[in-house]
Tab-separated table of C-alpha atoms in Angstrom:
chain	number	residue	atom	x	y	z
G	249	MET	CA	81.675	63.128	77.585
G	250	ASP	CA	79.087	64.306	75.189
G	251	ALA	CA	79.357	67.870	76.392
G	252	ARG	CA	83.104	67.895	75.877
G	253	LEU	CA	82.775	66.550	72.379
G	254	LYS	CA	80.213	69.161	71.655
G	255	ASN	CA	82.547	71.884	72.887
G	256	LYS	CA	85.459	70.976	70.661
G	257	VAL	CA	85.977	73.630	68.041
G	258	ARG	CA	85.369	72.182	64.602
G	259	PRO	CA	86.158	73.799	61.269
G	260	GLY	CA	83.207	75.873	60.151
G	261	THR	CA	82.041	76.666	63.702
G	262	ASN	CA	80.828	80.231	63.867
G	263	MET	CA	82.723	82.931	65.828
G	264	ALA	CA	79.978	83.485	68.411
G	265	ALA	CA	80.280	79.891	69.582
G	266	MET	CA	84.086	80.265	69.798
G	267	SER	CA	83.889	83.352	71.972
G	268	MET	CA	81.474	81.579	74.348
G	269	GLU	CA	84.240	78.989	74.659
G	270	PHE	CA	86.654	81.634	75.871
G	271	TRP	CA	84.141	83.277	78.157
G	272	ARG	CA	83.429	80.061	80.030
G	273	ASN	CA	84.136	80.539	83.785
G	274	GLY	CA	84.327	84.277	83.268
G	275	PRO	CA	82.148	86.879	84.902
G	276	ALA	CA	78.594	87.514	83.824
G	277	PRO	CA	78.548	90.448	81.396
G	278	GLY	CA	78.751	93.644	83.450
G	279	ALA	CA	79.915	91.901	86.653
G	280	LEU	CA	83.376	92.152	88.214
G	281	TYR	CA	85.781	89.299	87.713
G	282	SER	CA	87.005	87.819	90.992
G	283	PHE	CA	90.763	87.765	90.590
G	284	PRO	CA	92.392	84.945	92.494
G	285	GLY	CA	94.244	86.072	95.612
G	286	ALA	CA	92.634	89.503	95.761
G	287	SER	CA	91.824	90.887	99.197
G	288	THR	CA	88.194	90.206	99.804
G	289	SER	CA	85.957	93.197	100.251
G	290	SER	CA	83.232	93.431	102.866
G	291	GLN	CA	80.796	91.665	100.554
G	292	LYS	CA	82.602	88.380	100.993
G	293	CYS	CA	83.980	88.727	104.522
G	294	PRO	CA	81.863	88.829	107.657
G	295	ALA	CA	84.186	91.343	109.329
G	296	LYS	CA	83.870	94.936	108.190
G	297	HIS	CA	87.092	96.324	106.860
G	298	THR	CA	86.500	99.881	105.810
G	299	GLN	CA	85.271	101.558	108.974
G	300	SER	CA	83.576	104.657	110.173
G	301	PRO	CA	85.327	106.543	112.948
G	302	ILE	CA	83.556	106.461	116.323
G	303	THR	CA	85.258	108.714	118.856
G	304	THR	CA	87.018	111.428	116.899
G	305	GLY	CA	89.438	114.275	117.373
G	306	THR	CA	89.237	117.424	115.300
G	307	SER	CA	91.978	119.712	113.970
G	308	VAL	CA	95.682	119.450	114.680
G	309	LEU	CA	97.829	122.517	113.977
G	310	GLY	CA	101.568	122.606	113.424
G	311	MET	CA	104.068	125.368	112.726
G	312	LYS	CA	107.825	125.764	112.476
G	313	PHE	CA	109.579	128.611	114.239
G	314	ASP	CA	113.156	129.764	114.576
G	315	GLY	CA	114.689	126.858	116.471
G	316	GLY	CA	111.862	124.328	116.596
G	317	VAL	CA	108.293	123.303	115.942
G	318	VAL	CA	105.056	123.458	117.882
G	319	LEU	CA	101.965	121.282	117.482
G	320	ALA	CA	98.576	122.072	118.978
G	321	ALA	CA	95.396	120.061	119.390
G	322	ASP	CA	92.358	120.373	121.602
G	323	MET	CA	91.466	117.730	124.139
G	324	LEU	CA	88.056	116.670	122.895
G	325	GLY	CA	86.992	113.187	121.847
G	326	SER	CA	83.715	113.743	120.001
G	327	TYR	CA	81.159	110.962	119.895
G	328	GLY	CA	79.421	112.024	116.735
G	329	SER	CA	77.945	115.408	117.593
G	330	MET	CA	78.279	114.821	121.344
G	331	ALA	CA	81.217	116.385	123.160
G	332	ARG	CA	81.726	113.197	125.115
G	333	PHE	CA	85.345	112.872	126.246
G	334	ARG	CA	86.851	116.142	127.297
G	335	ASN	CA	90.270	115.005	128.484
G	336	CYS	CA	91.709	113.211	125.458
G	337	SER	CA	95.323	114.014	124.853
G	338	ARG	CA	95.856	114.059	121.080
G	339	VAL	CA	99.508	115.092	121.038
G	340	MET	CA	102.420	113.030	122.283
G	341	LYS	CA	106.130	113.266	122.805
G	342	VAL	CA	107.821	110.518	120.829
G	343	ASN	CA	111.406	111.174	121.907
G	344	ASP	CA	113.708	114.139	122.496
G	345	THR	CA	113.670	115.056	118.823
G	346	THR	CA	110.126	114.208	117.753
G	347	VAL	CA	106.523	115.017	118.620
G	348	LEU	CA	103.334	113.724	117.070
G	349	GLY	CA	99.686	114.749	117.007
G	350	ALA	CA	96.631	113.164	115.427
G	351	GLY	CA	93.034	113.877	114.555
G	352	GLY	CA	90.410	111.394	113.468
G	353	ASP	CA	89.463	108.164	115.158
G	354	TYR	CA	90.757	108.189	118.717
G	355	ALA	CA	91.024	104.423	119.014
G	356	ASP	CA	93.216	104.281	115.923
G	357	PHE	CA	95.351	107.055	117.401
G	358	GLN	CA	95.722	105.042	120.602
G	359	PHE	CA	96.856	102.065	118.569
G	360	LEU	CA	99.355	104.214	116.685
G	361	ARG	CA	100.553	105.747	119.927
G	362	ASP	CA	101.174	102.342	121.486
G	363	THR	CA	103.008	101.153	118.368
G	364	VAL	CA	105.186	104.256	118.232
G	365	GLU	CA	105.923	104.059	121.956
G	366	GLN	CA	106.958	100.443	121.474
G	367	LYS	CA	109.337	101.470	118.687
G	368	VAL	CA	110.854	104.121	120.951
G	369	ASN	CA	111.225	101.528	123.681
G	370	ASP	CA	112.960	99.166	121.254
G	371	ASP	CA	115.358	101.957	120.298
G	372	ASN	CA	116.118	102.605	123.952
G	373	CYS	CA	116.733	98.931	124.592
G	374	MET	CA	119.109	98.754	121.618
G	375	ASN	CA	121.026	101.476	123.401
G	376	ASP	CA	123.173	102.163	120.366
G	377	GLY	CA	122.963	105.927	120.256
G	378	PHE	CA	120.269	105.975	117.548
G	379	GLN	CA	116.904	107.613	118.114
G	380	MET	CA	114.063	107.709	115.635
G	381	THR	CA	114.146	111.006	113.763
G	382	PRO	CA	111.004	112.916	112.746
G	383	LYS	CA	111.688	112.241	109.058
G	384	ALA	CA	112.029	108.501	109.730
G	385	LEU	CA	108.795	108.456	111.730
G	386	HIS	CA	106.999	110.439	109.018
G	387	SER	CA	108.243	108.060	106.333
G	388	TRP	CA	107.326	104.972	108.346
G	389	LEU	CA	103.862	106.313	109.111
G	390	THR	CA	103.315	107.056	105.439
G	391	ARG	CA	104.063	103.442	104.570
G	392	VAL	CA	101.807	102.121	107.337
G	393	MET	CA	98.877	104.376	106.433
G	394	TYR	CA	99.181	103.678	102.724
G	395	ASN	CA	99.400	99.948	103.212
G	396	ARG	CA	96.354	99.944	105.467
G	397	ARG	CA	94.317	101.927	102.933
G	398	SER	CA	95.411	99.521	100.227
G	399	LYS	CA	93.855	96.737	102.264
G	400	PHE	CA	90.611	98.719	102.567
G	401	ASP	CA	91.227	98.888	106.321
G	402	PRO	CA	92.562	102.384	107.041
G	403	LEU	CA	93.694	103.882	110.298
G	404	TRP	CA	91.211	106.724	110.251
G	405	ASN	CA	93.610	109.449	111.300
G	406	THR	CA	95.470	112.453	110.037
G	407	VAL	CA	98.828	112.482	111.775
G	408	VAL	CA	101.122	115.478	112.154
G	409	VAL	CA	104.799	114.792	112.881
G	410	GLY	CA	107.169	117.506	114.064
G	411	GLY	CA	110.637	117.701	115.457
G	412	ILE	CA	114.273	118.503	114.893
G	413	GLN	CA	116.003	116.767	111.973
G	414	ASN	CA	119.764	117.292	111.692
G	415	GLY	CA	119.495	120.511	113.656
G	416	ASP	CA	116.675	121.924	111.524
G	417	PRO	CA	112.964	122.004	112.349
G	418	PHE	CA	110.891	119.329	110.588
G	419	LEU	CA	107.112	119.341	110.131
G	420	GLY	CA	105.117	116.809	108.133
G	421	ILE	CA	101.647	115.322	107.824
G	422	VAL	CA	100.253	111.926	106.791
G	423	ASP	CA	96.600	111.284	106.203
G	424	LYS	CA	94.516	108.142	106.290
G	425	ILE	CA	95.051	107.339	102.630
G	426	GLY	CA	98.805	107.768	102.849
G	427	THR	CA	99.140	111.242	101.340
G	428	ALA	CA	102.182	112.763	102.965
G	429	TYR	CA	103.997	116.037	102.670
G	430	GLU	CA	106.131	118.491	104.608
G	431	SER	CA	105.425	122.159	105.089
G	432	PRO	CA	106.378	124.950	107.495
G	433	THR	CA	102.698	125.330	108.388
G	434	ILE	CA	100.339	122.395	108.757
G	435	ALA	CA	96.738	121.935	109.821
G	436	SER	CA	94.360	119.005	109.596
G	437	GLY	CA	90.587	118.816	109.679
G	438	TYR	CA	88.731	122.121	109.935
G	439	GLY	CA	92.037	123.725	110.792
G	440	ALA	CA	93.045	123.301	107.163
G	441	TYR	CA	90.257	125.657	106.115
G	442	ILE	CA	90.201	128.075	109.033
G	443	ALA	CA	93.628	128.135	110.665
G	444	LEU	CA	95.984	127.350	107.791
G	445	PRO	CA	95.430	130.673	105.998
G	446	LEU	CA	96.202	132.479	109.256
G	447	LEU	CA	99.338	130.422	109.885
G	448	ARG	CA	100.539	130.855	106.317
G	449	GLU	CA	99.982	134.610	106.280
G	450	ALA	CA	102.072	135.002	109.424
G	451	TYR	CA	104.788	132.613	108.179
G	452	GLU	CA	105.110	134.332	104.821
G	453	LYS	CA	105.462	137.671	106.548
G	454	ASN	CA	108.146	136.364	108.912
G	455	PRO	CA	109.609	132.870	108.390
G	456	LYS	CA	111.738	133.234	111.500
G	457	MET	CA	109.154	133.802	114.193
G	458	THR	CA	110.118	133.313	117.776
G	459	ARG	CA	108.670	130.579	119.914
G	460	GLU	CA	106.510	133.042	121.821
G	461	GLU	CA	105.121	134.624	118.639
G	462	THR	CA	104.346	131.208	117.188
G	463	VAL	CA	102.640	129.929	120.311
G	464	GLY	CA	100.612	133.155	120.426
G	465	LEU	CA	99.555	132.643	116.809
G	466	MET	CA	98.583	129.036	117.469
G	467	GLU	CA	96.494	130.121	120.439
G	468	ARG	CA	94.691	132.709	118.280
G	469	CYS	CA	94.013	130.037	115.651
G	470	LEU	CA	92.683	127.643	118.279
G	471	LYS	CA	90.402	130.383	119.543
G	472	VAL	CA	88.991	130.956	116.059
G	473	LEU	CA	88.544	127.202	115.670
G	474	PHE	CA	86.653	127.056	118.939
G	475	TYR	CA	84.334	129.783	117.684
G	476	ARG	CA	83.779	128.208	114.292
G	477	ASP	CA	84.323	124.409	114.486
G	478	ALA	CA	81.246	122.798	116.032
G	479	ARG	CA	83.286	119.754	117.091
G	480	SER	CA	86.007	121.653	118.939
G	481	PHE	CA	86.605	122.368	122.593
G	482	ASN	CA	88.224	125.134	124.601
G	483	LYS	CA	90.896	123.034	126.248
G	484	TYR	CA	94.087	122.304	124.367
G	485	GLN	CA	97.645	121.090	124.621
G	486	LEU	CA	100.817	122.134	122.871
G	487	ALA	CA	103.716	119.875	121.948
G	488	VAL	CA	106.942	121.812	121.486
G	489	CYS	CA	110.213	120.440	120.164
G	490	THR	CA	113.481	122.370	120.111
G	491	ALA	CA	117.158	121.524	120.180
G	492	GLU	CA	116.871	121.398	123.975
G	493	GLY	CA	114.289	118.616	123.845
G	494	SER	CA	110.581	118.107	123.500
G	495	SER	CA	107.607	118.348	125.820
G	496	VAL	CA	103.818	118.402	125.938
G	497	GLU	CA	102.450	121.518	127.604
G	498	GLY	CA	98.971	122.195	128.850
G	499	PRO	CA	96.123	121.915	129.227
G	500	PHE	CA	95.363	125.541	128.356
G	501	SER	CA	92.153	127.383	127.611
G	502	SER	CA	91.514	130.454	125.514
G	503	GLN	CA	89.607	133.507	126.710
G	504	THR	CA	86.580	133.754	124.459
G	505	ASN	CA	83.926	136.401	124.059
G	506	TRP	CA	80.489	135.254	123.014
G	507	ASP	CA	78.715	138.605	123.394
G	508	ILE	CA	77.699	138.793	119.731
G	509	ALA	CA	75.842	135.526	120.151
G	510	THR	CA	72.814	137.420	121.463
G	511	LEU	CA	72.732	139.400	118.233
G	512	VAL	CA	72.597	136.290	116.050
G	513	LYS	CA	69.174	135.425	114.731
G	514	GLY	CA	67.834	132.322	116.421
G	515	TYR	CA	69.555	132.928	119.759
G	516	GLU	CA	67.007	132.302	122.488
X	105	MET	CA	136.717	80.058	111.131
X	106	GLU	CA	139.113	77.873	109.171
X	107	ALA	CA	137.462	78.887	105.937
X	108	VAL	CA	138.088	82.513	106.809
X	109	LYS	CA	141.719	81.843	107.556
X	110	GLN	CA	142.128	80.171	104.181
X	111	GLY	CA	140.642	83.025	102.175
X	112	SER	CA	142.958	85.683	100.836
X	113	ALA	CA	143.702	88.665	103.038
X	114	THR	CA	141.659	91.813	103.424
X	115	VAL	CA	142.255	94.857	105.610
X	116	GLY	CA	139.912	97.512	106.954
X	117	LEU	CA	140.744	100.756	108.674
X	118	LYS	CA	138.936	103.863	109.805
X	119	SER	CA	139.933	107.454	110.593
X	120	SER	CA	137.781	110.125	112.146
X	121	THR	CA	136.154	110.779	108.770
X	122	HIS	CA	136.592	107.739	106.533
X	123	ALA	CA	136.370	103.966	106.621
X	124	VAL	CA	138.473	102.079	104.057
X	125	LEU	CA	138.655	98.481	102.893
X	126	VAL	CA	141.434	96.914	100.850
X	127	ALA	CA	141.393	93.333	99.595
X	128	LEU	CA	143.833	91.084	97.819
X	129	LYS	CA	142.059	89.469	94.891
X	130	ARG	CA	143.047	85.904	94.046
X	131	ALA	CA	142.496	84.127	90.749
X	132	PRO	CA	141.502	80.459	90.933
X	133	SER	CA	143.727	79.732	87.926
X	134	GLU	CA	145.941	81.604	85.470
X	135	LEU	CA	143.118	81.703	82.983
X	136	SER	CA	140.383	83.052	85.249
X	137	ALA	CA	139.608	86.564	86.346
X	138	HIS	CA	140.540	87.652	89.850
X	139	GLN	CA	137.639	87.000	92.153
X	140	LYS	CA	135.716	89.974	93.552
X	141	LYS	CA	136.327	90.509	97.240
X	142	ILE	CA	134.672	93.843	97.901
X	143	LEU	CA	130.895	94.010	97.560
X	144	PRO	CA	128.911	97.235	97.800
X	145	ILE	CA	125.858	96.893	100.012
X	146	ASP	CA	124.318	100.355	99.983
X	147	ASP	CA	125.396	103.936	99.361
X	148	HIS	CA	126.826	104.137	102.846
X	149	VAL	CA	128.170	100.608	103.478
X	150	GLY	CA	130.280	97.972	101.765
X	151	ILE	CA	131.907	94.700	102.745
X	152	SER	CA	135.000	92.733	101.943
X	153	ILE	CA	134.969	88.976	102.342
X	154	SER	CA	137.298	86.178	103.273
X	155	GLY	CA	136.199	82.574	102.950
X	156	LEU	CA	133.454	80.859	100.987
X	157	THR	CA	132.432	83.355	98.330
X	158	ALA	CA	129.059	81.705	97.798
X	159	ASP	CA	128.144	82.143	101.468
X	160	ALA	CA	129.318	85.733	101.218
X	161	ARG	CA	126.958	86.349	98.332
X	162	GLY	CA	124.024	85.038	100.347
X	163	LEU	CA	124.897	87.272	103.283
X	164	SER	CA	125.457	90.275	101.054
X	165	ARG	CA	122.080	89.786	99.413
X	166	PHE	CA	120.496	89.702	102.871
X	167	MET	CA	122.349	92.868	103.889
X	168	ARG	CA	121.281	94.639	100.720
X	169	THR	CA	117.603	93.846	101.207
X	170	GLU	CA	117.759	94.952	104.843
X	171	CYS	CA	119.356	98.245	103.860
X	172	LEU	CA	116.865	98.742	101.054
X	173	ASN	CA	113.878	98.012	103.273
X	174	SER	CA	115.133	100.435	105.880
X	175	ARG	CA	115.585	103.188	103.299
X	176	PHE	CA	112.120	102.563	101.919
X	177	ALA	CA	110.343	102.486	105.270
X	178	TYR	CA	112.332	105.097	107.181
X	179	ASP	CA	113.881	107.234	104.430
X	180	THR	CA	117.098	106.836	106.418
X	181	PRO	CA	120.250	104.781	105.843
X	182	LEU	CA	120.352	101.763	108.135
X	183	PRO	CA	122.843	102.346	110.986
X	184	ILE	CA	125.855	100.060	110.566
X	185	SER	CA	125.656	98.668	114.082
X	186	ARG	CA	122.082	97.524	113.451
X	187	LEU	CA	122.956	96.012	110.077
X	188	VAL	CA	125.809	94.023	111.584
X	189	GLY	CA	123.513	92.955	114.434
X	190	LEU	CA	121.049	91.590	111.879
X	191	VAL	CA	123.853	89.678	110.149
X	192	GLY	CA	124.963	88.290	113.504
X	193	ASN	CA	121.447	87.109	114.343
X	194	LYS	CA	121.046	85.543	110.921
X	195	SER	CA	124.427	83.784	111.174
X	196	GLN	CA	123.651	82.394	114.607
X	197	THR	CA	120.716	80.260	113.519
X	198	PRO	CA	122.731	77.782	111.464
X	199	THR	CA	125.180	77.361	114.341
X	200	GLN	CA	122.449	75.936	116.510
X	201	ARG	CA	120.035	74.215	114.171
X	202	TYR	CA	120.344	70.543	113.381
X	203	GLY	CA	121.513	69.737	109.899
X	204	ARG	CA	122.811	73.195	109.077
X	205	ARG	CA	126.339	74.521	108.864
X	206	PRO	CA	127.642	77.986	109.746
X	207	TYR	CA	128.223	80.580	107.022
X	208	GLY	CA	131.809	79.904	105.981
X	209	VAL	CA	132.814	83.517	105.499
X	210	GLY	CA	134.192	86.356	107.556
X	211	LEU	CA	133.228	89.880	106.602
X	212	LEU	CA	134.817	93.239	107.136
X	213	VAL	CA	131.980	95.756	107.036
X	214	ALA	CA	132.921	99.359	106.343
X	215	GLY	CA	130.262	102.020	106.594
X	216	TYR	CA	129.377	105.588	107.478
X	217	ASP	CA	126.312	106.677	109.405
X	218	ASP	CA	125.225	109.424	111.786
X	219	LEU	CA	127.702	108.231	114.380
X	220	GLY	CA	130.594	108.434	111.945
X	221	PRO	CA	132.702	105.832	110.114
X	222	HIS	CA	132.712	102.197	111.282
X	223	ILE	CA	134.640	99.000	110.674
X	224	TYR	CA	133.041	95.765	111.877
X	225	GLN	CA	134.300	92.219	111.649
X	226	THR	CA	131.872	89.295	111.481
X	227	CYS	CA	132.716	85.635	111.940
X	228	PRO	CA	131.087	82.301	111.059
X	229	SER	CA	130.593	81.871	114.786
X	230	ALA	CA	128.081	84.747	114.534
X	231	ASN	CA	130.245	86.950	116.718
X	232	TYR	CA	130.816	90.441	115.492
X	233	PHE	CA	133.280	93.050	116.618
X	234	ASP	CA	133.466	96.805	116.317
X	235	CYS	CA	137.019	97.584	115.221
X	236	LYS	CA	139.272	100.556	114.736
X	237	ALA	CA	141.101	98.468	112.172
X	238	MET	CA	141.203	94.784	111.305
X	239	ALA	CA	142.796	92.326	108.920
X	240	ILE	CA	141.422	88.860	108.182
X	241	GLY	CA	142.353	86.019	105.863
X	242	ALA	CA	145.552	84.155	105.060
X	243	ARG	CA	148.729	85.580	106.554
X	244	SER	CA	146.827	88.524	108.001
X	245	GLN	CA	148.575	88.334	111.372
X	246	SER	CA	151.459	90.471	110.221
X	247	ALA	CA	149.004	93.072	109.001
X	248	ARG	CA	147.236	93.028	112.366
X	249	THR	CA	150.542	93.397	114.176
X	250	TYR	CA	151.428	96.358	111.975
X	251	LEU	CA	148.011	97.951	112.597
X	252	GLU	CA	148.336	97.444	116.332
X	253	LYS	CA	151.694	99.098	116.345
X	254	HIS	CA	150.374	102.171	114.557
X	255	LYS	CA	146.932	102.324	116.124
X	256	GLY	CA	147.485	105.790	117.566
X	257	LYS	CA	147.770	107.314	114.124
X	258	PHE	CA	144.502	106.196	112.580
X	259	LEU	CA	142.172	108.920	113.753
X	260	GLU	CA	144.083	111.805	112.268
X	261	CYS	CA	145.253	110.223	109.078
X	262	GLU	CA	143.790	112.023	106.077
X	263	SER	CA	145.342	111.486	102.674
X	264	CYS	CA	147.919	109.357	104.367
X	265	ARG	CA	145.229	106.723	105.023
X	266	PHE	CA	146.593	104.878	102.031
X	267	PHE	CA	150.009	104.904	103.598
X	268	TYR	CA	148.769	102.656	106.339
X	269	ILE	CA	147.058	100.275	103.965
X	270	TRP	CA	150.122	99.911	101.805
X	271	GLY	CA	152.179	99.792	104.949
X	272	CYS	CA	150.476	96.677	106.170
X	273	PHE	CA	149.935	95.046	102.802
X	274	PRO	CA	153.626	94.785	101.890
X	275	LYS	CA	154.014	92.836	105.105
X	276	ALA	CA	151.294	90.496	103.943
X	277	PHE	CA	152.682	90.398	100.398
X	278	SER	CA	156.155	89.518	101.460
X	279	GLN	CA	154.788	86.453	103.194
X	280	LEU	CA	152.776	85.476	100.141
X	281	ILE	CA	155.576	85.655	97.640
C-alpha cells in the first residue's frame, strides 16, 4: 500500500522519477526486451534450434539445354572432413516434369525428399490430371525454407530444382535462408565458385547446347571440382528432365590424372 | 436444396475455350439495389450463387483464401477441381455434425486452369458435379431442358456463346413474368 502511494505521480515530482515509473518492468539498460509471444531462442529452450550440419553433401550443378535440364551431384556424404558415406544419392526424380538435387545436411535432404515424395503421392492419389510443376515446387520450397529460417531452425540445404514448365526448361535454386532465384546455369557450394564460371561461359557462347554437349560440360566441371574441392568424390549421378520424361542416371566416374601431384611441394 | 430452388436462376456454360456464368439479379424490394449473384474468387475462377446469400459469402471467403494460399505457396493458380473438392469437404462437415445446418446455397463455379475451362455445380448436400452446362435456381428446369437439347453445340460456340445464354434465359424469363 505504502509503495503504491509512494509511486503515484504528484505535482512537482521531478522527471527522472517519472521516467523510472515508465521503465518499471522493462529491460535492464542495454539488455534485450523479451517480447511476449516471440519464438524462444536457444538460451531459453533446452532443445537446440539453429543447428550445425552433420553429414553433408557438397556442390550441386544445374544447366538448361535445348529441350531440357540436367542436374549433377556427386555421391559423397562427408562427415566433417571424413569421406564417410560414398553412396549417397543427392539427386532425385520428383515426377515426369521435375527433378531435384540438394547439397548440405544429408538428413535434412532426406526429410525434404520424403516430404516431396509424399506430395507426389498425394497428387497421384488425387488422380485429377495435375502434377506438381517445377515452378510450383520451387515456390513451395522457398516458402518452407524461409519459414524454417525465420524460426531459427533451418533445413541446412541448398536445393536445386529443374524440369519442364509449360514446355520450356526451368531451373531454380533455394538456399537454407530462403533466397531463391532462377537461372539457366546454377551451382551450389564450391561449384558456385569453380564450376559456375565454366557453365556460364559455355552458356553465353551457345544458349542452345545439345544434351550431349551439356552433359559433357557438366562432367568436365565435376572433374575440376573433384580436383579442387576437398570434400568431393569421383562418383556422381545426373538427373535429366526433358519433354519425354525425367530420370536419374549414374553412377558415373570421371577419368582423372594426378601426375602433377608428384611435382607439388609437400608430396611425399 | 430447397433454399437453392428458391433462389433466383443462374446459368453456366462452357465451350472449348471459355466458361461463362449468367445470373438473374433480384431486388428484395423496389427501393433496394439488385443483389449481387456473381462473385469473383480469383483471377481464374468465379462463382454464381443461388440460395442463402450469407452462406454464399462465407463459402466465397473460404474459396478466396484457398486460392490465395495456393498462389502464394505454389506460384500457381489453384486447379478448379481441387478448389471445388475443398468446398465439398468443407460443406460436408455441417451435414454430419450435431447442432449444425448445411450451407443453404448452391454454387455454379466457372474457372479456367491448365486442363481448360470448367463449370462445376455444388449443393448444400456437399455433392459437387462437373458440368458441361448447368442452370440452378427458381424455374431453372426450362433452362436445363434447353441446354440439354443444344448440348452438342457448346464446344464450338465462339462469339455465339451469348446466343445460348440468351436462348435459355428467355425461357426462364417467360416463366417469371
